[in-house]
């Protein structure tokens, strides 16, 4: 059974207060709003659920699942291979910059923790990731959190869900009550997303969301923006 410390570290890693800049990205949602594809609760809810199942569940969460195992085994060549896969499969410059910036910020966060983050920071530095990406760096933090693999992934997925709901509230815009209903729907989808991520091996893992990639590319030149992606 997870200890209190493991649960608390999982909650910590999922918190929007984690200083990695996740709040500044909408991952294409702002461009979807600009295009009229997302404009109210009825359109935002399936958009976010589908994005979770077709995007992170098949890519970043699947990478994190394998990276957590690799970090715990100190299999650094495997960690570097997973990090390279993330860098090579970002479909736009915005999405790659997000993965890199949040990865570097996670390393800086580990460094800021002093003794608490010493072992995590040492392992991240030993891996020599150039640059570290968010799915792989956050997996290192999750690995050191000692939660069972599934619970660690649930925490990472919930952190993604909270950031995306906050992005929807600001970009559509939506009210706080609507945001809570969106989060409730995502909470129902997260177990399926985690099951998908855990079931994928290297040959089945993929990063292919063409409409999202098109919207992300459009966002790079969007006239008015609140978010960095």
XYZ file of C-alpha atoms in Angstrom, residues 51-197:
147
model
C -7.328 14.950 -26.373
C -6.422 12.992 -23.237
C -7.228 9.617 -24.813
C -5.732 10.301 -28.243
C -2.761 12.382 -27.104
C -1.154 11.941 -23.657
C -2.543 8.441 -23.105
C -0.772 7.173 -26.224
C 2.378 9.277 -25.932
C 3.468 11.230 -22.857
C 1.791 9.024 -20.239
C 3.054 5.909 -22.018
C 6.575 7.377 -22.042
C 6.259 8.314 -18.364
C 5.168 4.782 -17.460
C 8.236 3.287 -19.099
C 10.527 6.044 -17.827
C 9.433 5.584 -14.202
C 10.430 1.925 -14.443
C 13.732 2.850 -16.095
C 14.556 5.525 -13.513
C 13.871 3.111 -10.666
C 16.191 0.561 -12.278
C 18.752 3.317 -12.988
C 18.628 2.256 -16.640
C 19.939 5.541 -17.995
C 20.394 4.393 -21.634
C 16.685 3.534 -21.654
C 15.860 6.921 -20.129
C 17.874 8.686 -22.839
C 16.126 6.677 -25.575
C 12.705 7.638 -24.234
C 13.735 11.289 -23.989
C 14.951 11.229 -27.594
C 11.615 9.754 -28.694
C 9.757 12.646 -27.086
C 11.988 15.211 -28.803
C 11.630 13.525 -32.187
C 7.852 13.188 -32.056
C 6.741 16.696 -31.076
C 4.598 17.737 -34.030
C 5.195 21.499 -33.843
C 7.862 23.838 -32.514
C 5.484 25.073 -29.788
C 4.885 21.571 -28.465
C 8.587 20.788 -28.494
C 9.452 24.026 -26.711
C 6.840 23.214 -24.073
C 8.324 19.770 -23.454
C 11.822 21.246 -23.192
C 10.949 24.246 -21.017
C 8.906 22.217 -18.544
C 11.618 19.563 -18.443
C 14.310 22.115 -17.631
C 12.044 23.707 -15.029
C 11.538 20.342 -13.359
C 15.312 19.980 -13.028
C 15.521 23.507 -11.569
C 12.732 22.591 -9.132
C 14.650 19.515 -7.989
C 17.723 21.678 -7.474
C 15.725 24.203 -5.431
C 14.643 21.499 -2.961
C 18.104 21.094 -1.462
C 18.498 17.840 0.458
C 14.950 16.754 -0.392
C 15.686 16.769 -4.114
C 19.345 15.727 -3.968
C 18.929 12.123 -5.143
C 16.484 13.129 -7.872
C 18.739 15.893 -9.124
C 21.794 13.620 -9.123
C 19.993 11.046 -11.246
C 18.697 13.669 -13.676
C 22.225 15.024 -14.065
C 23.731 11.559 -14.483
C 21.296 10.849 -17.332
C 22.778 13.780 -19.309
C 19.519 14.546 -21.101
C 20.085 17.324 -23.626
C 17.571 18.750 -23.079
C 15.384 16.934 -20.548
C 11.731 16.713 -21.590
C 8.735 17.006 -19.304
C 7.439 13.403 -19.659
C 10.839 11.938 -18.800
C 11.885 14.467 -16.149
C 8.515 14.297 -14.379
C 8.798 10.509 -14.465
C 12.036 10.849 -12.505
C 10.232 12.903 -9.865
C 7.431 10.334 -9.795
C 9.941 7.490 -9.478
C 11.507 9.113 -6.448
C 8.037 9.683 -4.998
C 7.788 5.921 -4.361
C 4.118 5.628 -5.345
C 3.138 2.477 -7.266
C 3.394 2.934 -11.025
C -0.332 3.187 -11.695
C -0.901 5.720 -8.913
C 2.020 7.797 -10.154
C 0.518 7.909 -13.654
C -2.898 8.835 -12.281
C -1.244 11.774 -10.537
C 0.510 12.938 -13.706
C -2.723 12.609 -15.694
C -4.648 14.597 -13.110
C -2.028 17.345 -13.207
C -2.509 17.556 -16.986
C -6.289 17.651 -16.548
C -6.177 20.495 -14.038
C -3.948 22.608 -16.266
C -6.146 22.025 -19.306
C -9.353 22.854 -17.457
C -7.816 26.101 -16.228
C -6.789 26.856 -19.812
C -10.377 26.264 -20.961
C -11.758 28.516 -18.227
C -9.526 31.364 -19.398
C -9.616 30.829 -23.162
C -13.267 30.033 -23.922
C -14.013 31.596 -21.323
C -15.967 29.469 -18.846
C -17.065 29.808 -15.242
C -15.559 28.000 -12.281
C -18.604 25.746 -11.937
C -18.271 24.694 -15.559
C -14.590 24.047 -14.945
C -15.448 21.692 -12.104
C -17.844 19.761 -14.355
C -15.126 19.484 -16.992
C -12.697 18.209 -14.377
C -15.279 15.686 -13.157
C -15.587 14.341 -16.690
C -11.830 14.081 -17.078
C -11.570 12.280 -13.730
C -13.870 9.621 -15.194
C -11.645 9.294 -18.277
C -8.268 9.239 -16.515
C -8.401 5.527 -15.515
C -8.943 4.554 -19.168
C -6.086 6.831 -20.230
C -3.771 5.264 -17.656
C -4.786 1.733 -18.703
C -3.962 2.640 -22.303
C -0.595 4.096 -21.341
